C-alpha positions in Angstrom: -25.2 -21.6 7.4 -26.2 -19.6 4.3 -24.2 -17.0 3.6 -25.8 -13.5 2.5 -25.7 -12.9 -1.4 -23.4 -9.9 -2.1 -25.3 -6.3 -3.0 -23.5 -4.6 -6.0 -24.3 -2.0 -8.3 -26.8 -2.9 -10.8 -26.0 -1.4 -14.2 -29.1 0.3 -15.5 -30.4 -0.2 -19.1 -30.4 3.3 -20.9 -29.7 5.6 -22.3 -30.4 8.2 -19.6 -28.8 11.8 -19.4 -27.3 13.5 -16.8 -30.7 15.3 -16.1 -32.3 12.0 -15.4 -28.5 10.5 -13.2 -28.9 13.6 -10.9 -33.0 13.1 -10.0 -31.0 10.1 -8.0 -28.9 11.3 -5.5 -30.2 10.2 -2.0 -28.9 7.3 0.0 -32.4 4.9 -0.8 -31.8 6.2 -4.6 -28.5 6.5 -5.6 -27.6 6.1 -9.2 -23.9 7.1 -10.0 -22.3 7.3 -13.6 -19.0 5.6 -14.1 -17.2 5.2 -17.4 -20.5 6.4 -19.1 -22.7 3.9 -17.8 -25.2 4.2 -15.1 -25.5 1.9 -11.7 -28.1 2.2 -9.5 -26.1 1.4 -6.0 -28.8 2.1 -3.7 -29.0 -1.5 -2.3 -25.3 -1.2 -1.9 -24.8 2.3 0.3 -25.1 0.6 3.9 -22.7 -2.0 2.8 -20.0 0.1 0.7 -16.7 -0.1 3.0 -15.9 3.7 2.3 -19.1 4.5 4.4 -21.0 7.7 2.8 -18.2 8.3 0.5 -19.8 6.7 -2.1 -22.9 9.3 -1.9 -19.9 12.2 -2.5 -21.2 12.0 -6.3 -24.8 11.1 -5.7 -27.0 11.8 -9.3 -23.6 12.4 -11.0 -20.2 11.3 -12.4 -18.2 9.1 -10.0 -15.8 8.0 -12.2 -12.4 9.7 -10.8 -13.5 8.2 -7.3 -14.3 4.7 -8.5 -10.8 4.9 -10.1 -9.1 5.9 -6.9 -6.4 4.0 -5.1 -8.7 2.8 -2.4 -10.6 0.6 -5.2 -8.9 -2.5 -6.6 -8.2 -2.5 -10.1 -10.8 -5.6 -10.6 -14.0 -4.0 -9.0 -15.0 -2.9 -12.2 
């Protein structure tokens, strides 16, 4: 039985600016910035536990959420 590779956020190469972050802010585009750094988690939406949460900063600055309790400290 082959298990299914895990989807996570894909850090993309920039530098982009926030004009750019927020063009991506639907569920099958969804680029969040976190710590200054941009992820594109759109492979990783229908699988994130916290459901559509993680569209709550869609296109923008997810940091404080990403650092949240609900979030281990080694996710990131």
């Amino acid at each position: 039985m082959h298990k299914q590779p895990e989807k996570r956020p894909i850090i993309i190469a920039g530098p982009y600016d926030a004009s750019e972050v927020a063009l991506h802010n639907k569920a099958d585009d969804c680029w969040i910035i976190v710590d200054g750094k941009v992820y594109d988690v759109s492979t990783y939406v229908q699988d994130h536990p916290g459901g559509d949460s993680i569209l709550a900063n869609a296109g923008g600055d997810s940091s404080v959420g990403v650092h949240g309790p609900q979030h281990p400290v080694s996710m990131w």
